[in-house]
């Protein structure tokens, strides 16, 4: 399964008469339907619809369409009907003009102050409002479906880019873990040698020789030091988390929440490693790890 980002944009529109199947059901040049879908990251699926009154009755069908494919993200759906009848002026028939004149006379009989119809009013009533009549449900779902497919493709492309960046960061983190591993035995050996050297200097000042008890004490101190700075467990858990993140990226689908949890665990282990640092090189590795993990956190926030 691919990795999907929660960020994307897509739009679609039908022809001037909607879908071919409805060309006979609706007047020619009735209008053009447009749909836009925008999505950004969110913890859950949050759908917002901005529809004209003519389309509001289809919100439930739109919601079912989107929830069938989207799992997370703040998604906004906008739809509009563009009146295209004015592109070619509809010439009213004589019968329609007579009807409009009769209606106007009837209204003025009751409302003498009412203004008379203008040419623009007559043209609008003759055909300009045809875009607002009829059932747009079929066209709306068809156009929204195409826009949703385009949105999924855009989210998939962005998800692939994010996955590639995360894999690059994983490789860098693995390198840092490998660099940190050999440092601990080296530090323990250096500290052991330093303890023995100090005991020998102390015994030299007293004119004695280094007794076996002193050597044991030096080894005990070195062992305690090794326990304090041992990060083998942290490095093991770091490798385990990196393996799991890599597995999830290959698996794809709805992995964002799981990745977010693993990023938190990576940050926890990196912090522990830094707190146990007893050498400048290990401190540098811990800082580099946290920088990479923070960059990964920002990218994971956009994965569905």
PDB file of C-alpha atoms in Angstrom, residues 27-195:
ATOM      1  CA  UNK A  27     -31.656  22.958 -20.951  1.00  0.00           C
ATOM      2  CA  UNK A  28     -28.607  23.563 -23.121  1.00  0.00           C
ATOM      3  CA  UNK A  29     -25.987  25.899 -21.669  1.00  0.00           C
ATOM      4  CA  UNK A  30     -27.646  25.467 -18.280  1.00  0.00           C
ATOM      5  CA  UNK A  31     -24.475  25.985 -16.268  1.00  0.00           C
ATOM      6  CA  UNK A  32     -21.109  24.641 -15.263  1.00  0.00           C
ATOM      7  CA  UNK A  33     -20.554  22.814 -11.986  1.00  0.00           C
ATOM      8  CA  UNK A  34     -17.170  23.137 -10.266  1.00  0.00           C
ATOM      9  CA  UNK A  35     -15.836  21.304  -7.210  1.00  0.00           C
ATOM     10  CA  UNK A  36     -12.666  22.020  -5.196  1.00  0.00           C
ATOM     11  CA  UNK A  37     -11.234  19.801  -2.455  1.00  0.00           C
ATOM     12  CA  UNK A  38      -8.451  20.990  -0.137  1.00  0.00           C
ATOM     13  CA  UNK A  39      -6.910  18.989   2.691  1.00  0.00           C
ATOM     14  CA  UNK A  40      -4.308  19.644   5.385  1.00  0.00           C
ATOM     15  CA  UNK A  41      -3.076  17.602   8.329  1.00  0.00           C
ATOM     16  CA  UNK A  42      -5.299  16.843  11.312  1.00  0.00           C
ATOM     17  CA  UNK A  43      -5.444  14.206  14.037  1.00  0.00           C
ATOM     18  CA  UNK A  44      -8.819  12.996  12.772  1.00  0.00           C
ATOM     19  CA  UNK A  45     -11.000  13.279   9.665  1.00  0.00           C
ATOM     20  CA  UNK A  46     -12.649  16.706   9.746  1.00  0.00           C
ATOM     21  CA  UNK A  47     -14.937  17.436   6.764  1.00  0.00           C
ATOM     22  CA  UNK A  48     -16.244  20.918   5.930  1.00  0.00           C
ATOM     23  CA  UNK A  49     -18.667  21.598   3.062  1.00  0.00           C
ATOM     24  CA  UNK A  50     -19.283  24.999   1.466  1.00  0.00           C
ATOM     25  CA  UNK A  51     -22.155  24.455  -0.948  1.00  0.00           C
ATOM     26  CA  UNK A  52     -24.772  26.715  -2.555  1.00  0.00           C
ATOM     27  CA  UNK A  53     -28.378  26.161  -1.578  1.00  0.00           C
ATOM     28  CA  UNK A  54     -29.027  24.214  -4.790  1.00  0.00           C
ATOM     29  CA  UNK A  55     -26.474  21.552  -3.735  1.00  0.00           C
ATOM     30  CA  UNK A  56     -26.856  21.473   0.025  1.00  0.00           C
ATOM     31  CA  UNK A  57     -29.268  18.563  -0.105  1.00  0.00           C
ATOM     32  CA  UNK A  58     -26.443  16.388  -1.477  1.00  0.00           C
ATOM     33  CA  UNK A  59     -24.048  16.970   1.448  1.00  0.00           C
ATOM     34  CA  UNK A  60     -24.750  13.552   2.973  1.00  0.00           C
ATOM     35  CA  UNK A  61     -23.913  11.777  -0.293  1.00  0.00           C
ATOM     36  CA  UNK A  62     -20.722  13.815  -0.589  1.00  0.00           C
ATOM     37  CA  UNK A  63     -19.751  12.939   2.968  1.00  0.00           C
ATOM     38  CA  UNK A  64     -20.201   9.229   2.269  1.00  0.00           C
ATOM     39  CA  UNK A  65     -18.105   9.556  -0.894  1.00  0.00           C
ATOM     40  CA  UNK A  66     -15.201  11.188   0.965  1.00  0.00           C
ATOM     41  CA  UNK A  67     -15.237   8.995   4.061  1.00  0.00           C
ATOM     42  CA  UNK A  68     -14.972   5.966   1.800  1.00  0.00           C
ATOM     43  CA  UNK A  69     -11.426   6.970   0.830  1.00  0.00           C
ATOM     44  CA  UNK A  70     -10.127   9.500   3.356  1.00  0.00           C
ATOM     45  CA  UNK A  71      -9.106   8.471   6.879  1.00  0.00           C
ATOM     46  CA  UNK A  72      -7.498  11.579   8.376  1.00  0.00           C
ATOM     47  CA  UNK A  73      -7.101  15.245   7.555  1.00  0.00           C
ATOM     48  CA  UNK A  74      -8.952  18.547   7.682  1.00  0.00           C
ATOM     49  CA  UNK A  75     -10.798  18.533   4.356  1.00  0.00           C
ATOM     50  CA  UNK A  76     -12.754  21.395   2.833  1.00  0.00           C
ATOM     51  CA  UNK A  77     -15.101  20.811  -0.116  1.00  0.00           C
ATOM     52  CA  UNK A  78     -16.339  23.769  -2.156  1.00  0.00           C
ATOM     53  CA  UNK A  79     -18.856  23.545  -4.979  1.00  0.00           C
ATOM     54  CA  UNK A  80     -20.384  26.216  -7.182  1.00  0.00           C
ATOM     55  CA  UNK A  81     -22.658  26.462 -10.189  1.00  0.00           C
ATOM     56  CA  UNK A  82     -21.537  28.967 -12.805  1.00  0.00           C
ATOM     57  CA  UNK A  83     -24.357  30.429 -14.853  1.00  0.00           C
ATOM     58  CA  UNK A  84     -23.295  30.103 -18.492  1.00  0.00           C
ATOM     59  CA  UNK A  85     -26.607  30.984 -20.133  1.00  0.00           C
ATOM     60  CA  UNK A  86     -25.508  34.603 -20.569  1.00  0.00           C
ATOM     61  CA  UNK A  87     -22.725  33.473 -22.910  1.00  0.00           C
ATOM     62  CA  UNK A  88     -25.397  33.193 -25.606  1.00  0.00           C
ATOM     63  CA  UNK A  89     -28.442  35.432 -25.110  1.00  0.00           C
ATOM     64  CA  UNK A  90     -31.636  33.381 -24.952  1.00  0.00           C
ATOM     65  CA  UNK A  91     -34.317  35.049 -27.093  1.00  0.00           C
ATOM     66  CA  UNK A  92     -37.648  34.770 -25.266  1.00  0.00           C
ATOM     67  CA  UNK A  93     -40.605  33.461 -27.205  1.00  0.00           C
ATOM     68  CA  UNK A  94     -43.689  35.554 -27.874  1.00  0.00           C
ATOM     69  CA  UNK A  95     -45.696  33.249 -25.645  1.00  0.00           C
ATOM     70  CA  UNK A  96     -43.283  33.798 -22.748  1.00  0.00           C
ATOM     71  CA  UNK A  97     -43.345  37.574 -23.273  1.00  0.00           C
ATOM     72  CA  UNK A  98     -47.130  37.561 -23.202  1.00  0.00           C
ATOM     73  CA  UNK A  99     -47.104  35.520 -20.016  1.00  0.00           C
ATOM     74  CA  UNK A 100     -44.565  37.814 -18.331  1.00  0.00           C
ATOM     75  CA  UNK A 101     -46.600  40.868 -19.367  1.00  0.00           C
ATOM     76  CA  UNK A 102     -49.759  39.364 -17.909  1.00  0.00           C
ATOM     77  CA  UNK A 103     -48.026  38.501 -14.643  1.00  0.00           C
ATOM     78  CA  UNK A 104     -46.603  42.035 -14.468  1.00  0.00           C
ATOM     79  CA  UNK A 105     -50.047  43.604 -15.021  1.00  0.00           C
ATOM     80  CA  UNK A 106     -51.516  41.430 -12.279  1.00  0.00           C
ATOM     81  CA  UNK A 107     -48.788  42.447  -9.825  1.00  0.00           C
ATOM     82  CA  UNK A 108     -49.096  46.181 -10.631  1.00  0.00           C
ATOM     83  CA  UNK A 109     -52.850  45.963 -10.082  1.00  0.00           C
ATOM     84  CA  UNK A 110     -52.174  44.999  -6.479  1.00  0.00           C
ATOM     85  CA  UNK A 111     -48.883  46.890  -6.103  1.00  0.00           C
ATOM     86  CA  UNK A 112     -49.059  50.088  -8.170  1.00  0.00           C
ATOM     87  CA  UNK A 113     -45.634  51.147  -6.915  1.00  0.00           C
ATOM     88  CA  UNK A 114     -43.863  48.029  -8.231  1.00  0.00           C
ATOM     89  CA  UNK A 115     -41.308  48.759 -10.924  1.00  0.00           C
ATOM     90  CA  UNK A 116     -41.689  47.360 -14.400  1.00  0.00           C
ATOM     91  CA  UNK A 117     -39.584  44.493 -15.746  1.00  0.00           C
ATOM     92  CA  UNK A 118     -36.363  45.513 -17.477  1.00  0.00           C
ATOM     93  CA  UNK A 119     -34.891  43.833 -20.525  1.00  0.00           C
ATOM     94  CA  UNK A 120     -32.284  42.190 -18.252  1.00  0.00           C
ATOM     95  CA  UNK A 121     -35.058  40.872 -16.010  1.00  0.00           C
ATOM     96  CA  UNK A 122     -36.866  39.369 -18.982  1.00  0.00           C
ATOM     97  CA  UNK A 123     -33.702  37.706 -20.326  1.00  0.00           C
ATOM     98  CA  UNK A 124     -32.873  36.311 -16.907  1.00  0.00           C
ATOM     99  CA  UNK A 125     -36.347  34.897 -16.461  1.00  0.00           C
ATOM    100  CA  UNK A 126     -36.328  33.551 -20.012  1.00  0.00           C
ATOM    101  CA  UNK A 127     -33.325  31.295 -19.483  1.00  0.00           C
ATOM    102  CA  UNK A 128     -30.648  32.720 -17.277  1.00  0.00           C
ATOM    103  CA  UNK A 129     -31.847  30.898 -14.174  1.00  0.00           C
ATOM    104  CA  UNK A 130     -31.960  27.522 -15.886  1.00  0.00           C
ATOM    105  CA  UNK A 131     -28.587  26.700 -14.306  1.00  0.00           C
ATOM    106  CA  UNK A 132     -30.236  26.787 -10.935  1.00  0.00           C
ATOM    107  CA  UNK A 133     -33.018  24.364 -11.847  1.00  0.00           C
ATOM    108  CA  UNK A 134     -32.959  20.615 -12.096  1.00  0.00           C
ATOM    109  CA  UNK A 135     -31.307  17.873 -10.100  1.00  0.00           C
ATOM    110  CA  UNK A 136     -27.527  18.352  -9.882  1.00  0.00           C
ATOM    111  CA  UNK A 137     -26.994  15.303  -7.682  1.00  0.00           C
ATOM    112  CA  UNK A 138     -25.642  13.018 -10.405  1.00  0.00           C
ATOM    113  CA  UNK A 139     -23.300  15.663 -11.815  1.00  0.00           C
ATOM    114  CA  UNK A 140     -22.135  16.684  -8.351  1.00  0.00           C
ATOM    115  CA  UNK A 141     -21.149  13.163  -7.319  1.00  0.00           C
ATOM    116  CA  UNK A 142     -19.480  12.521 -10.674  1.00  0.00           C
ATOM    117  CA  UNK A 143     -17.382  15.700 -10.555  1.00  0.00           C
ATOM    118  CA  UNK A 144     -16.632  15.277  -6.835  1.00  0.00           C
ATOM    119  CA  UNK A 145     -15.574  11.671  -7.480  1.00  0.00           C
ATOM    120  CA  UNK A 146     -13.107  12.770 -10.159  1.00  0.00           C
ATOM    121  CA  UNK A 147     -11.772  15.539  -7.911  1.00  0.00           C
ATOM    122  CA  UNK A 148     -11.416  13.053  -5.050  1.00  0.00           C
ATOM    123  CA  UNK A 149      -9.440  10.664  -7.285  1.00  0.00           C
ATOM    124  CA  UNK A 150      -7.168  13.560  -8.267  1.00  0.00           C
ATOM    125  CA  UNK A 151      -6.785  14.497  -4.589  1.00  0.00           C
ATOM    126  CA  UNK A 152      -5.824  10.921  -3.686  1.00  0.00           C
ATOM    127  CA  UNK A 153      -3.218  10.924  -6.458  1.00  0.00           C
ATOM    128  CA  UNK A 154      -1.803  14.227  -5.196  1.00  0.00           C
ATOM    129  CA  UNK A 155      -1.718  12.925  -1.613  1.00  0.00           C
ATOM    130  CA  UNK A 156      -0.033   9.735  -2.791  1.00  0.00           C
ATOM    131  CA  UNK A 157       2.677  11.671  -4.657  1.00  0.00           C
ATOM    132  CA  UNK A 158       3.304  13.850  -1.612  1.00  0.00           C
ATOM    133  CA  UNK A 159       3.281  10.759   0.615  1.00  0.00           C
ATOM    134  CA  UNK A 160       5.920   9.089  -1.563  1.00  0.00           C
ATOM    135  CA  UNK A 161       8.090  12.198  -1.266  1.00  0.00           C
ATOM    136  CA  UNK A 162       7.693  12.222   2.531  1.00  0.00           C
ATOM    137  CA  UNK A 163       8.486   8.495   2.748  1.00  0.00           C
ATOM    138  CA  UNK A 164      11.657   9.019   0.723  1.00  0.00           C
ATOM    139  CA  UNK A 165      12.779  11.819   3.042  1.00  0.00           C
ATOM    140  CA  UNK A 166      12.035   9.697   6.113  1.00  0.00           C
ATOM    141  CA  UNK A 167      14.024   6.787   4.697  1.00  0.00           C
ATOM    142  CA  UNK A 168      16.993   9.114   4.158  1.00  0.00           C
ATOM    143  CA  UNK A 169      16.755  10.249   7.790  1.00  0.00           C
ATOM    144  CA  UNK A 170      16.512   6.627   8.930  1.00  0.00           C
ATOM    145  CA  UNK A 171      19.775   5.848   7.134  1.00  0.00           C
ATOM    146  CA  UNK A 172      21.491   8.795   8.843  1.00  0.00           C
ATOM    147  CA  UNK A 173      20.199   7.723  12.254  1.00  0.00           C
ATOM    148  CA  UNK A 174      21.459   4.174  11.701  1.00  0.00           C
ATOM    149  CA  UNK A 175      24.885   5.595  10.882  1.00  0.00           C
ATOM    150  CA  UNK A 176      24.878   7.603  14.121  1.00  0.00           C
ATOM    151  CA  UNK A 177      23.859   4.503  16.120  1.00  0.00           C
ATOM    152  CA  UNK A 178      26.743   2.572  14.544  1.00  0.00           C
ATOM    153  CA  UNK A 179      29.132   5.382  15.434  1.00  0.00           C
ATOM    154  CA  UNK A 180      27.933   5.475  19.047  1.00  0.00           C
ATOM    155  CA  UNK A 181      28.258   1.723  19.639  1.00  0.00           C
ATOM    156  CA  UNK A 182      32.100   1.418  19.730  1.00  0.00           C
ATOM    157  CA  UNK A 183      32.515   4.597  21.786  1.00  0.00           C
ATOM    158  CA  UNK A 184      31.301   3.041  25.051  1.00  0.00           C
ATOM    159  CA  UNK A 185      33.905   0.231  25.348  1.00  0.00           C
ATOM    160  CA  UNK A 186      36.600   2.745  24.443  1.00  0.00           C
ATOM    161  CA  UNK A 187      35.419   5.145  27.147  1.00  0.00           C
ATOM    162  CA  UNK A 188      35.274   2.349  29.742  1.00  0.00           C
ATOM    163  CA  UNK A 189      38.815   1.208  28.921  1.00  0.00           C
ATOM    164  CA  UNK A 190      40.121   4.780  29.020  1.00  0.00           C
ATOM    165  CA  UNK A 191      38.470   5.369  32.388  1.00  0.00           C
ATOM    166  CA  UNK A 192      39.850   2.083  33.774  1.00  0.00           C
ATOM    167  CA  UNK A 193      43.362   3.034  32.672  1.00  0.00           C
ATOM    168  CA  UNK A 194      42.901   6.487  34.190  1.00  0.00           C
ATOM    169  CA  UNK A 195      41.831   5.047  37.563  1.00  0.00           C
TER     170      UNK A 195
END
